[in-house]
Amino acid sequence: STCLFSESILAKAGATVGTFTSPHLERWTERFRIGGEEVAPGRLAEAVISGANNPLFATVDVVSKRAQDSGPTDLLWANALLLGTPENFGYMSGAMKDFLDRTFYEVEGQIQPLPYSVFISAGNDGSGALRAIRRIANGFPFTEVQEPLIVKGEIKKPDLNNATELGMSIAAGLDAGIY
């Protein structure tokens, strides 16, 4: 295609190239490329889950669900939450907002304060998404126990390491009975 041809010329000239094409042919992710590589969704989430699943924390059971597949029974079961979202137009994802809206009244008065932390993949600065999540979390009740991880722009190896550490720290707190 013209886009891939242009991408290869610019890359050979030393430029970092981001490409967006439409429509997708097989997977929607093939539409987004940076430096010739398809941008894989969920890399931060995978790193957080990997950290939380560390075998050092034998008493911790990790369940990973997308926001649209989660509901009130998940909150009633959980002992802690790791809420991850992309930043969309300076706000949390629509799926995350929908999850929080759908579950709020269903669990009201039925859950003890849940420890939580947030990780955000941000194209901007992530502050709008974080502010909205914190405002809603205060009503649930959720208790923030770790500093949020906000990754601005392209996700790099240090960001994935920080995401793994975030998952490990929540799991360690649960395993030690701190939360």
Tab-separated table of C-alpha atoms in Angstrom:
chain	number	residue	atom	x	y	z
A	1	SER	CA	0.000	0.000	0.000
A	2	THR	CA	1.000	3.632	-0.334
A	3	CYS	CA	1.187	3.969	3.467
A	4	LEU	CA	3.578	1.039	3.879
A	5	PHE	CA	5.708	2.276	0.981
A	6	SER	CA	5.919	5.752	2.545
A	7	GLU	CA	6.586	4.242	5.956
A	8	SER	CA	9.550	2.237	4.614
A	9	ILE	CA	11.069	5.274	2.837
A	10	LEU	CA	10.800	7.439	5.959
A	11	ALA	CA	12.144	4.659	8.201
A	12	LYS	CA	15.186	4.221	5.938
A	13	ALA	CA	15.755	7.960	6.258
A	14	GLY	CA	15.935	7.501	10.052
A	15	ALA	CA	12.486	8.786	11.003
A	16	THR	CA	10.243	7.096	13.563
A	17	VAL	CA	6.975	6.635	11.750
A	18	GLY	CA	3.486	6.167	13.131
A	19	THR	CA	0.947	4.839	10.641
A	20	PHE	CA	-2.826	4.631	10.838
A	21	THR	CA	-4.744	2.945	8.042
A	22	SER	CA	-8.419	2.280	7.543
A	23	PRO	CA	-10.217	-0.053	7.135
A	24	HIS	CA	-8.544	-3.012	8.817
A	25	LEU	CA	-8.375	-6.291	6.926
A	26	GLU	CA	-8.062	-8.984	9.603
A	27	ARG	CA	-7.511	-7.378	13.026
A	28	TRP	CA	-8.262	-3.827	14.097
A	29	THR	CA	-4.774	-3.593	15.616
A	30	GLU	CA	-3.159	-3.860	12.190
A	31	ARG	CA	-4.347	-0.311	11.543
A	32	PHE	CA	-1.851	1.126	14.053
A	33	ARG	CA	1.887	0.833	13.509
A	34	ILE	CA	4.875	2.571	15.103
A	35	GLY	CA	8.312	2.046	13.641
A	36	GLY	CA	6.956	-0.695	11.385
A	37	GLU	CA	5.587	-2.714	14.324
A	38	GLU	CA	1.904	-3.340	14.964
A	39	VAL	CA	0.861	-1.699	18.228
A	40	ALA	CA	-0.320	-4.481	20.493
A	41	PRO	CA	-3.168	-3.599	22.843
A	42	GLY	CA	-2.971	-4.523	26.487
A	43	ARG	CA	0.806	-4.570	26.939
A	44	LEU	CA	0.579	-2.640	30.208
A	45	ALA	CA	-2.237	-4.858	31.439
A	46	GLU	CA	-0.256	-7.991	30.580
A	47	ALA	CA	2.713	-6.682	32.570
A	48	VAL	CA	0.536	-5.790	35.586
A	49	ILE	CA	-1.103	-9.229	35.516
A	50	SER	CA	2.293	-10.907	35.224
A	51	GLY	CA	3.477	-9.086	38.339
A	52	ALA	CA	0.343	-9.919	40.308
A	53	ASN	CA	0.648	-13.591	39.273
A	54	ASN	CA	4.204	-13.846	40.621
A	55	PRO	CA	4.586	-17.264	42.306
A	56	LEU	CA	5.981	-15.554	45.419
A	57	PHE	CA	2.386	-14.650	46.322
A	58	ALA	CA	0.823	-18.085	46.716
A	59	THR	CA	-2.290	-16.875	48.527
A	60	VAL	CA	-3.316	-14.458	45.755
A	61	ASP	CA	-5.729	-15.508	43.002
A	62	VAL	CA	-5.677	-13.154	40.027
A	63	VAL	CA	-8.642	-12.744	37.714
A	64	SER	CA	-8.207	-10.496	34.705
A	65	LYS	CA	-11.261	-9.221	32.873
A	66	ARG	CA	-11.999	-6.511	30.387
A	67	ALA	CA	-14.277	-3.793	31.748
A	68	GLN	CA	-17.169	-4.782	29.474
A	69	ASP	CA	-16.968	-8.388	30.726
A	70	SER	CA	-16.968	-7.432	34.421
A	71	GLY	CA	-19.887	-6.881	36.739
A	72	PRO	CA	-21.056	-6.584	40.332
A	73	THR	CA	-20.228	-10.196	41.239
A	74	ASP	CA	-16.596	-9.510	40.347
A	75	LEU	CA	-16.463	-6.605	42.788
A	76	LEU	CA	-18.161	-8.647	45.499
A	77	TRP	CA	-15.549	-11.389	45.017
A	78	ALA	CA	-12.461	-9.167	44.789
A	79	ASN	CA	-10.081	-8.315	47.613
A	80	ALA	CA	-8.301	-5.629	45.558
A	81	LEU	CA	-8.501	-3.982	42.137
A	82	LEU	CA	-6.045	-2.915	39.485
A	83	LEU	CA	-7.941	-0.612	37.149
A	84	GLY	CA	-6.342	-0.066	33.765
A	85	THR	CA	-7.537	2.190	30.982
A	86	PRO	CA	-6.347	4.015	27.927
A	87	GLU	CA	-6.828	7.754	28.017
A	88	ASN	CA	-9.496	8.727	25.487
A	89	PHE	CA	-9.949	12.445	24.844
A	90	GLY	CA	-8.478	13.214	28.265
A	91	TYR	CA	-10.823	10.792	30.061
A	92	MET	CA	-11.006	7.109	31.018
A	93	SER	CA	-12.238	4.681	28.378
A	94	GLY	CA	-15.963	4.412	27.791
A	95	ALA	CA	-15.820	0.747	28.813
A	96	MET	CA	-14.266	1.638	32.191
A	97	LYS	CA	-16.852	4.355	32.817
A	98	ASP	CA	-19.634	1.936	31.855
A	99	PHE	CA	-18.281	-0.709	34.261
A	100	LEU	CA	-18.162	1.752	37.135
A	101	ASP	CA	-21.660	3.042	36.310
A	102	ARG	CA	-23.172	-0.451	35.980
A	103	THR	CA	-21.750	-1.731	39.242
A	104	PHE	CA	-22.062	1.232	41.600
A	105	TYR	CA	-25.637	0.798	42.825
A	106	GLU	CA	-25.476	-2.983	42.554
A	107	VAL	CA	-22.713	-3.217	45.197
A	108	GLU	CA	-23.571	-0.166	47.267
A	109	GLY	CA	-23.427	-1.097	50.946
A	110	GLN	CA	-22.258	-4.644	50.143
A	111	ILE	CA	-18.498	-4.220	49.860
A	112	GLN	CA	-15.818	-3.275	52.323
A	113	PRO	CA	-13.342	-0.659	51.127
A	114	LEU	CA	-11.337	-2.303	48.332
A	115	PRO	CA	-7.663	-1.439	47.901
A	116	TYR	CA	-6.962	-0.361	44.335
A	117	SER	CA	-4.476	1.209	42.018
A	118	VAL	CA	-4.687	2.581	38.492
A	119	PHE	CA	-2.598	2.275	35.364
A	120	ILE	CA	-3.220	4.502	32.358
A	121	SER	CA	-1.820	4.491	28.848
A	122	ALA	CA	-2.009	8.174	27.970
A	123	GLY	CA	-1.688	10.052	24.721
A	124	ASN	CA	-1.978	13.306	26.661
A	125	ASP	CA	-0.983	13.468	30.330
A	126	GLY	CA	-3.483	11.036	31.882
A	127	SER	CA	-4.604	13.524	34.527
A	128	GLY	CA	-8.212	13.758	33.337
A	129	ALA	CA	-8.645	9.975	33.313
A	130	LEU	CA	-7.031	9.657	36.745
A	131	ARG	CA	-9.101	12.470	38.242
A	132	ALA	CA	-12.346	10.889	36.990
A	133	ILE	CA	-11.452	7.423	38.275
A	134	ARG	CA	-10.462	8.792	41.685
A	135	ARG	CA	-13.683	10.780	41.976
A	136	ILE	CA	-15.822	7.732	41.218
A	137	ALA	CA	-13.667	5.381	43.339
A	138	ASN	CA	-14.264	7.544	46.410
A	139	GLY	CA	-17.970	6.774	46.196
A	140	PHE	CA	-17.686	2.980	45.982
A	141	PRO	CA	-15.669	2.788	48.471
A	142	PHE	CA	-12.254	2.007	46.959
A	143	THR	CA	-9.025	2.966	48.747
A	144	GLU	CA	-6.033	3.919	46.614
A	145	VAL	CA	-2.990	2.068	47.977
A	146	GLN	CA	-0.353	2.648	45.287
A	147	GLU	CA	0.645	5.629	43.209
A	148	PRO	CA	-0.929	5.393	39.762
A	149	LEU	CA	1.165	4.393	36.780
A	150	ILE	CA	0.655	6.796	33.886
A	151	VAL	CA	2.551	5.989	30.717
A	152	LYS	CA	2.628	8.890	28.286
A	153	GLY	CA	3.097	8.070	24.626
A	154	GLU	CA	4.835	4.950	23.398
A	155	ILE	CA	5.107	2.121	25.923
A	156	LYS	CA	8.761	1.257	26.530
A	157	LYS	CA	10.556	-1.478	28.461
A	158	PRO	CA	10.909	0.630	31.673
A	159	ASP	CA	7.144	1.255	31.575
A	160	LEU	CA	6.484	-2.480	31.374
A	161	ASN	CA	8.861	-3.034	34.304
A	162	ASN	CA	6.965	-0.422	36.335
A	163	ALA	CA	3.675	-2.106	35.419
A	164	THR	CA	5.013	-5.474	36.574
A	165	GLU	CA	6.112	-3.889	39.856
A	166	LEU	CA	2.655	-2.350	40.313
A	167	GLY	CA	1.028	-5.785	40.001
A	168	MET	CA	3.589	-7.288	42.361
A	169	SER	CA	3.105	-4.593	44.997
A	170	ILE	CA	-0.671	-5.089	45.153
A	171	ALA	CA	-0.235	-8.880	45.298
A	172	ALA	CA	2.443	-8.569	47.997
A	173	GLY	CA	0.151	-6.393	50.109
A	174	LEU	CA	-2.664	-8.929	49.794
A	175	ASP	CA	-0.349	-11.879	50.463
A	176	ALA	CA	1.074	-10.206	53.588
A	177	GLY	CA	-2.381	-9.300	54.895
A	178	ILE	CA	-1.700	-5.567	54.679
A	179	TYR	CA	-4.841	-4.962	52.614
